[in-house]
Amino acid sequence: MRQPLVIGNWKMNGSLSLTSELLSKIDKAIDDKIACDIGVCVPFVYIDRANELVKKSAIKVGAQTVSEYSSGAYTGEISAQMLAELGCHWVLVGHSERRTLFNESNAVLIDKVLAAQGADLLPVYCVGETEADYKSGLTVDVIKDQIGALLSDPSIDLNRLVIAYEPVWAIGTGLTASPEEAQKVHAFIRSLIREKNAESAKQLKILYGGSVKPDNASLLFKQQDIDGGLIGGASLDADAFISICQKA
Ligand code: 13P
């Protein structure tokens, strides 16, 4: 049985005061009705404050990207070791906004997964097809390519990562894949991992992301291979995020 997981991705939003406000509300709401693991991936500059705030809580803090390099002359970059030192638990790798807006290729992303695992962070490797891919029926090919990159590197530990399926056309658009459609892709991802390692496939958490809201979360989370959600917009609203966690 995989413990459900809900992670909020704040993206480039928030402030120090919103960090305090959101995290203290979420922390207060965690009770027996919430039986899922909870994470928040905040902008780098709020990680320290966020960790201070959740010290006594079950919420675990993460970052939204990481450098593939360990140290050196890489102005502006943040290494996995630095994130670990700040107490990060997770790091998102390959979010579609990183893939498209910052041209991060599969090859770079695999190095980032390795860097994260090397610092004992749990990478949340994001995959998903664009609207054009979806409309051309290329979803399976895109997923095969993105997951294939992960599987092609034998140094990656498949027991120490989370995968998030986020159809790009569903991110921030109010559109979601239907629960059945999402389940199919999640099952496909798990089958690809199973070909490499059956035990890893069994315990692997695969999150769904893309316009998850309190009113569509239940049906998505009921699907056999959907182990929780990666939440964008709704994670900036404490009540909505708490409600999604309750549904998980
Ligand atoms: P929305 O929930 O705002 O669609 O964003 C999803 C996402 O990109 C999470 O990483």
CSV table of C-alpha atoms and ligand atoms in Angstrom, one decimal:
chain,number,residue,atom,x,y,z
A,1,MET,CA,0.0,0.0,0.0
A,2,ARG,CA,1.5,3.3,-1.1
A,3,GLN,CA,0.9,6.2,1.4
A,4,PRO,CA,-0.7,9.0,-0.7
A,5,LEU,CA,1.4,12.2,-1.2
A,6,VAL,CA,0.3,15.7,-2.0
A,7,ILE,CA,2.9,18.3,-2.9
A,8,GLY,CA,2.3,22.0,-3.4
A,9,ASN,CA,4.3,23.7,-6.1
A,10,TRP,CA,4.2,27.4,-5.3
A,11,LYS,CA,6.1,28.3,-8.5
A,12,MET,CA,7.4,31.9,-8.4
A,13,ASN,CA,4.7,33.1,-6.0
A,14,GLY,CA,4.5,34.2,-2.4
A,15,SER,CA,6.4,36.3,0.1
A,16,LEU,CA,7.8,35.8,3.5
A,17,SER,CA,4.5,36.8,5.1
A,18,LEU,CA,2.5,34.5,2.8
A,19,THR,CA,5.0,31.6,3.6
A,20,SER,CA,4.2,32.1,7.3
A,21,GLU,CA,0.5,32.5,6.8
A,22,LEU,CA,0.0,29.4,4.5
A,23,LEU,CA,2.2,27.1,6.4
A,24,SER,CA,0.8,27.8,9.8
A,25,LYS,CA,-2.8,27.4,8.4
A,26,ILE,CA,-1.8,24.0,6.8
A,27,ASP,CA,0.0,22.9,9.9
A,28,LYS,CA,-2.9,23.7,12.1
A,29,ALA,CA,-5.3,21.7,9.8
A,30,ILE,CA,-3.2,18.5,9.9
A,31,ASP,CA,-5.2,16.1,12.0
A,32,ASP,CA,-6.4,12.5,11.9
A,33,LYS,CA,-8.5,13.2,8.9
A,34,ILE,CA,-5.3,13.8,6.8
A,35,ALA,CA,-3.6,10.5,6.2
A,36,CYS,CA,-1.3,11.6,3.4
A,37,ASP,CA,2.3,12.8,3.3
A,38,ILE,CA,2.4,16.5,2.6
A,39,GLY,CA,5.1,18.6,0.9
A,40,VAL,CA,5.5,22.2,-0.3
A,41,CYS,CA,8.1,23.2,-2.9
A,42,VAL,CA,8.7,26.9,-2.3
A,43,PRO,CA,11.0,29.4,-4.0
A,44,PHE,CA,14.6,29.0,-2.9
A,45,VAL,CA,14.6,32.2,-0.8
A,46,TYR,CA,11.7,30.9,1.4
A,47,ILE,CA,13.1,27.5,2.1
A,48,ASP,CA,14.8,28.4,5.3
A,49,ARG,CA,11.8,30.3,6.7
A,50,ALA,CA,9.5,27.4,5.6
A,51,ASN,CA,11.6,24.8,7.4
A,52,GLU,CA,11.7,26.9,10.5
A,53,LEU,CA,7.9,27.0,10.4
A,54,VAL,CA,7.3,23.3,9.9
A,55,LYS,CA,10.0,22.1,12.3
A,56,LYS,CA,7.4,20.4,14.5
A,57,SER,CA,5.0,19.4,11.8
A,58,ALA,CA,4.7,16.6,9.3
A,59,ILE,CA,5.0,18.9,6.3
A,60,LYS,CA,8.2,18.5,4.4
A,61,VAL,CA,9.8,21.3,2.4
A,62,GLY,CA,11.3,21.1,-1.0
A,63,ALA,CA,12.7,23.2,-3.9
A,64,GLN,CA,11.5,23.6,-7.4
A,65,THR,CA,14.7,22.9,-9.3
A,66,VAL,CA,18.4,22.2,-8.6
A,67,SER,CA,21.7,22.6,-10.4
A,68,GLU,CA,23.1,19.6,-12.1
A,69,TYR,CA,26.6,20.7,-10.9
A,70,SER,CA,27.9,20.2,-7.4
A,71,SER,CA,29.9,23.5,-7.0
A,72,GLY,CA,32.0,26.0,-8.9
A,73,ALA,CA,31.7,28.9,-11.3
A,74,TYR,CA,28.0,28.6,-12.1
A,75,THR,CA,26.6,32.0,-11.2
A,76,GLY,CA,23.1,32.0,-9.9
A,77,GLU,CA,22.9,28.2,-9.5
A,78,ILE,CA,21.9,26.3,-6.3
A,79,SER,CA,23.4,22.9,-5.6
A,80,ALA,CA,21.7,19.8,-4.2
A,81,GLN,CA,24.1,19.8,-1.3
A,82,MET,CA,23.0,23.4,-0.5
A,83,LEU,CA,19.4,22.4,-0.5
A,84,ALA,CA,20.1,19.4,1.7
A,85,GLU,CA,21.9,21.7,4.1
A,86,LEU,CA,18.8,23.9,4.4
A,87,GLY,CA,16.8,20.8,5.3
A,88,CYS,CA,15.0,20.2,2.0
A,89,HIS,CA,13.4,16.9,1.5
A,90,TRP,CA,12.3,17.0,-2.1
A,91,VAL,CA,13.2,18.8,-5.3
A,92,LEU,CA,11.1,19.0,-8.5
A,93,VAL,CA,13.1,18.1,-11.6
A,94,GLY,CA,11.9,18.6,-15.1
A,95,HIS,CA,8.7,20.5,-14.4
A,96,SER,CA,7.3,21.4,-17.9
A,97,GLU,CA,8.0,25.1,-17.2
A,98,ARG,CA,11.7,24.2,-16.8
A,99,ARG,CA,11.6,22.0,-19.8
A,100,THR,CA,10.0,24.6,-22.1
A,101,LEU,CA,10.9,28.1,-20.7
A,102,PHE,CA,14.4,27.2,-19.6
A,103,ASN,CA,15.2,24.6,-22.3
A,104,GLU,CA,16.1,21.8,-19.9
A,105,SER,CA,16.7,18.6,-21.9
A,106,ASN,CA,16.2,15.0,-20.7
A,107,ALA,CA,20.0,14.7,-20.5
A,108,VAL,CA,20.4,17.7,-18.1
A,109,LEU,CA,17.4,16.5,-16.1
A,110,ILE,CA,18.9,13.1,-15.6
A,111,ASP,CA,22.0,14.8,-14.2
A,112,LYS,CA,19.8,16.8,-11.9
A,113,VAL,CA,18.1,13.7,-10.6
A,114,LEU,CA,21.5,12.2,-10.0
A,115,ALA,CA,22.7,15.3,-8.2
A,116,ALA,CA,19.6,15.3,-6.0
A,117,GLN,CA,19.9,11.6,-5.1
A,118,GLY,CA,23.6,12.2,-4.4
A,119,ALA,CA,22.7,14.7,-1.7
A,120,ASP,CA,19.9,12.5,-0.3
A,121,LEU,CA,17.1,14.6,-1.7
A,122,LEU,CA,14.1,12.9,-3.2
A,123,PRO,CA,13.7,14.1,-6.8
A,124,VAL,CA,10.1,14.5,-8.1
A,125,TYR,CA,10.7,13.9,-11.8
A,126,CYS,CA,8.0,15.5,-13.9
A,127,VAL,CA,6.8,14.3,-17.2
A,128,GLY,CA,3.9,15.2,-19.5
A,129,GLU,CA,2.9,15.9,-23.1
A,130,THR,CA,2.0,19.3,-24.6
A,131,GLU,CA,-1.4,20.1,-26.1
A,132,ALA,CA,0.0,19.5,-29.6
A,133,ASP,CA,1.3,16.1,-28.6
A,134,TYR,CA,-2.0,15.3,-26.9
A,135,LYS,CA,-4.0,16.3,-30.0
A,136,SER,CA,-1.7,14.3,-32.3
A,137,GLY,CA,-2.1,11.2,-30.1
A,138,LEU,CA,1.6,11.3,-29.1
A,139,THR,CA,1.1,11.1,-25.3
A,140,VAL,CA,2.6,7.6,-25.0
A,141,ASP,CA,5.6,8.4,-27.2
A,142,VAL,CA,6.4,11.5,-25.1
A,143,ILE,CA,6.1,9.7,-21.8
A,144,LYS,CA,8.2,6.8,-23.2
A,145,ASP,CA,10.9,9.3,-24.2
A,146,GLN,CA,10.9,11.2,-20.8
A,147,ILE,CA,10.7,8.0,-18.6
A,148,GLY,CA,13.1,6.2,-21.0
A,149,ALA,CA,15.8,8.9,-20.2
A,150,LEU,CA,15.4,8.1,-16.6
A,151,LEU,CA,15.7,4.4,-17.1
A,152,SER,CA,18.6,4.6,-19.4
A,153,ASP,CA,20.9,5.7,-16.6
A,154,PRO,CA,21.7,2.7,-14.4
A,155,SER,CA,23.1,5.0,-11.6
A,156,ILE,CA,19.6,6.3,-10.9
A,157,ASP,CA,18.0,4.7,-7.8
A,158,LEU,CA,14.4,3.9,-8.8
A,159,ASN,CA,13.5,3.4,-5.1
A,160,ARG,CA,14.4,7.0,-4.2
A,161,LEU,CA,12.3,9.1,-6.5
A,162,VAL,CA,8.7,10.2,-7.1
A,163,ILE,CA,7.3,10.7,-10.6
A,164,ALA,CA,4.7,13.4,-11.4
A,165,TYR,CA,2.6,13.1,-14.5
A,166,GLU,CA,1.5,16.6,-15.5
A,167,PRO,CA,-0.1,17.0,-19.0
A,168,VAL,CA,1.2,20.4,-20.0
A,169,TRP,CA,-2.2,21.4,-21.5
A,170,ALA,CA,-3.8,20.9,-18.0
A,171,ILE,CA,-1.4,23.1,-16.1
A,172,GLY,CA,-3.0,26.3,-15.0
A,173,THR,CA,-5.7,26.0,-17.6
A,174,GLY,CA,-8.6,24.6,-15.5
A,175,LEU,CA,-8.6,21.6,-17.8
A,176,THR,CA,-7.7,18.2,-16.3
A,177,ALA,CA,-7.2,14.8,-17.9
A,178,SER,CA,-10.2,12.7,-17.0
A,179,PRO,CA,-9.5,10.3,-14.1
A,180,GLU,CA,-9.6,7.4,-16.6
A,181,GLU,CA,-7.2,9.1,-19.0
A,182,ALA,CA,-4.8,10.0,-16.3
A,183,GLN,CA,-5.0,6.5,-14.8
A,184,LYS,CA,-4.0,5.0,-18.2
A,185,VAL,CA,-0.9,7.2,-18.4
A,186,HIS,CA,0.0,6.4,-14.7
A,187,ALA,CA,-0.4,2.7,-15.3
A,188,PHE,CA,1.8,3.0,-18.4
A,189,ILE,CA,4.5,4.8,-16.5
A,190,ARG,CA,4.4,2.1,-13.8
A,191,SER,CA,4.7,-0.6,-16.5
A,192,LEU,CA,7.8,1.1,-17.9
A,193,ILE,CA,9.4,1.1,-14.4
A,194,ARG,CA,8.3,-2.5,-13.9
A,195,GLU,CA,10.2,-3.6,-17.0
A,196,LYS,CA,13.4,-2.4,-15.2
A,197,ASN,CA,12.5,-3.3,-11.6
A,198,ALA,CA,9.3,-4.9,-10.4
A,199,GLU,CA,9.8,-4.0,-6.7
A,200,SER,CA,10.6,-0.3,-7.5
A,201,ALA,CA,7.4,-0.1,-9.6
A,202,LYS,CA,5.3,-1.4,-6.8
A,203,GLN,CA,6.4,1.2,-4.3
A,204,LEU,CA,6.9,4.1,-6.7
A,205,LYS,CA,4.6,7.1,-6.0
A,206,ILE,CA,3.2,8.6,-9.2
A,207,LEU,CA,1.5,12.0,-8.7
A,208,TYR,CA,-1.0,13.6,-11.0
A,209,GLY,CA,-0.7,17.4,-11.6
A,210,GLY,CA,-2.6,19.9,-13.7
A,211,SER,CA,-5.5,21.9,-12.4
A,212,VAL,CA,-6.2,19.7,-9.4
A,213,LYS,CA,-8.8,21.4,-7.2
A,214,PRO,CA,-10.9,20.2,-4.2
A,215,ASP,CA,-13.8,19.3,-6.5
A,216,ASN,CA,-11.9,17.0,-8.9
A,217,ALA,CA,-9.2,15.6,-6.5
A,218,SER,CA,-11.3,12.7,-5.2
A,219,LEU,CA,-12.0,11.0,-8.5
A,220,LEU,CA,-8.4,11.4,-9.6
A,221,PHE,CA,-7.0,10.1,-6.3
A,222,LYS,CA,-9.3,7.1,-6.4
A,223,GLN,CA,-7.5,5.7,-9.5
A,224,GLN,CA,-5.3,2.7,-8.8
A,225,ASP,CA,-2.1,4.2,-10.0
A,226,ILE,CA,-2.6,7.8,-8.9
A,227,ASP,CA,-0.8,8.1,-5.6
A,228,GLY,CA,-1.6,11.8,-4.9
A,229,GLY,CA,-1.1,15.2,-6.6
A,230,LEU,CA,1.3,17.9,-7.5
A,231,ILE,CA,-0.7,21.0,-6.9
A,232,GLY,CA,0.0,24.5,-8.4
A,233,GLY,CA,-2.6,27.2,-8.1
A,234,ALA,CA,-4.6,25.6,-5.4
A,235,SER,CA,-1.6,25.2,-3.2
A,236,LEU,CA,-1.5,28.9,-2.7
A,237,ASP,CA,-4.9,28.8,-1.0
A,238,ALA,CA,-4.6,27.1,2.4
A,239,ASP,CA,-8.2,25.9,2.5
A,240,ALA,CA,-8.1,24.5,-1.0
A,241,PHE,CA,-4.8,22.8,-0.4
A,242,ILE,CA,-6.0,21.3,2.9
A,243,SER,CA,-9.2,20.0,1.3
A,244,ILE,CA,-7.1,18.3,-1.5
A,245,CYS,CA,-4.9,16.7,1.2
A,246,GLN,CA,-8.1,15.4,3.0
A,247,LYS,CA,-9.3,13.9,-0.3
A,248,ALA,CA,-6.0,12.1,-0.7
B,1,13P,P1,-1.9,24.0,-11.6
B,1,13P,O1,-2.4,23.1,-10.4
B,1,13P,O2,-2.0,25.4,-11.3
B,1,13P,O3,-2.5,23.6,-12.8
B,1,13P,O4,-0.4,23.7,-11.7
B,1,13P,C1,0.1,22.4,-11.8
B,1,13P,C2,1.5,22.3,-11.7
B,1,13P,O5,2.2,22.8,-12.6
B,1,13P,C3,2.1,21.8,-10.5
B,1,13P,O6,3.5,21.6,-10.6
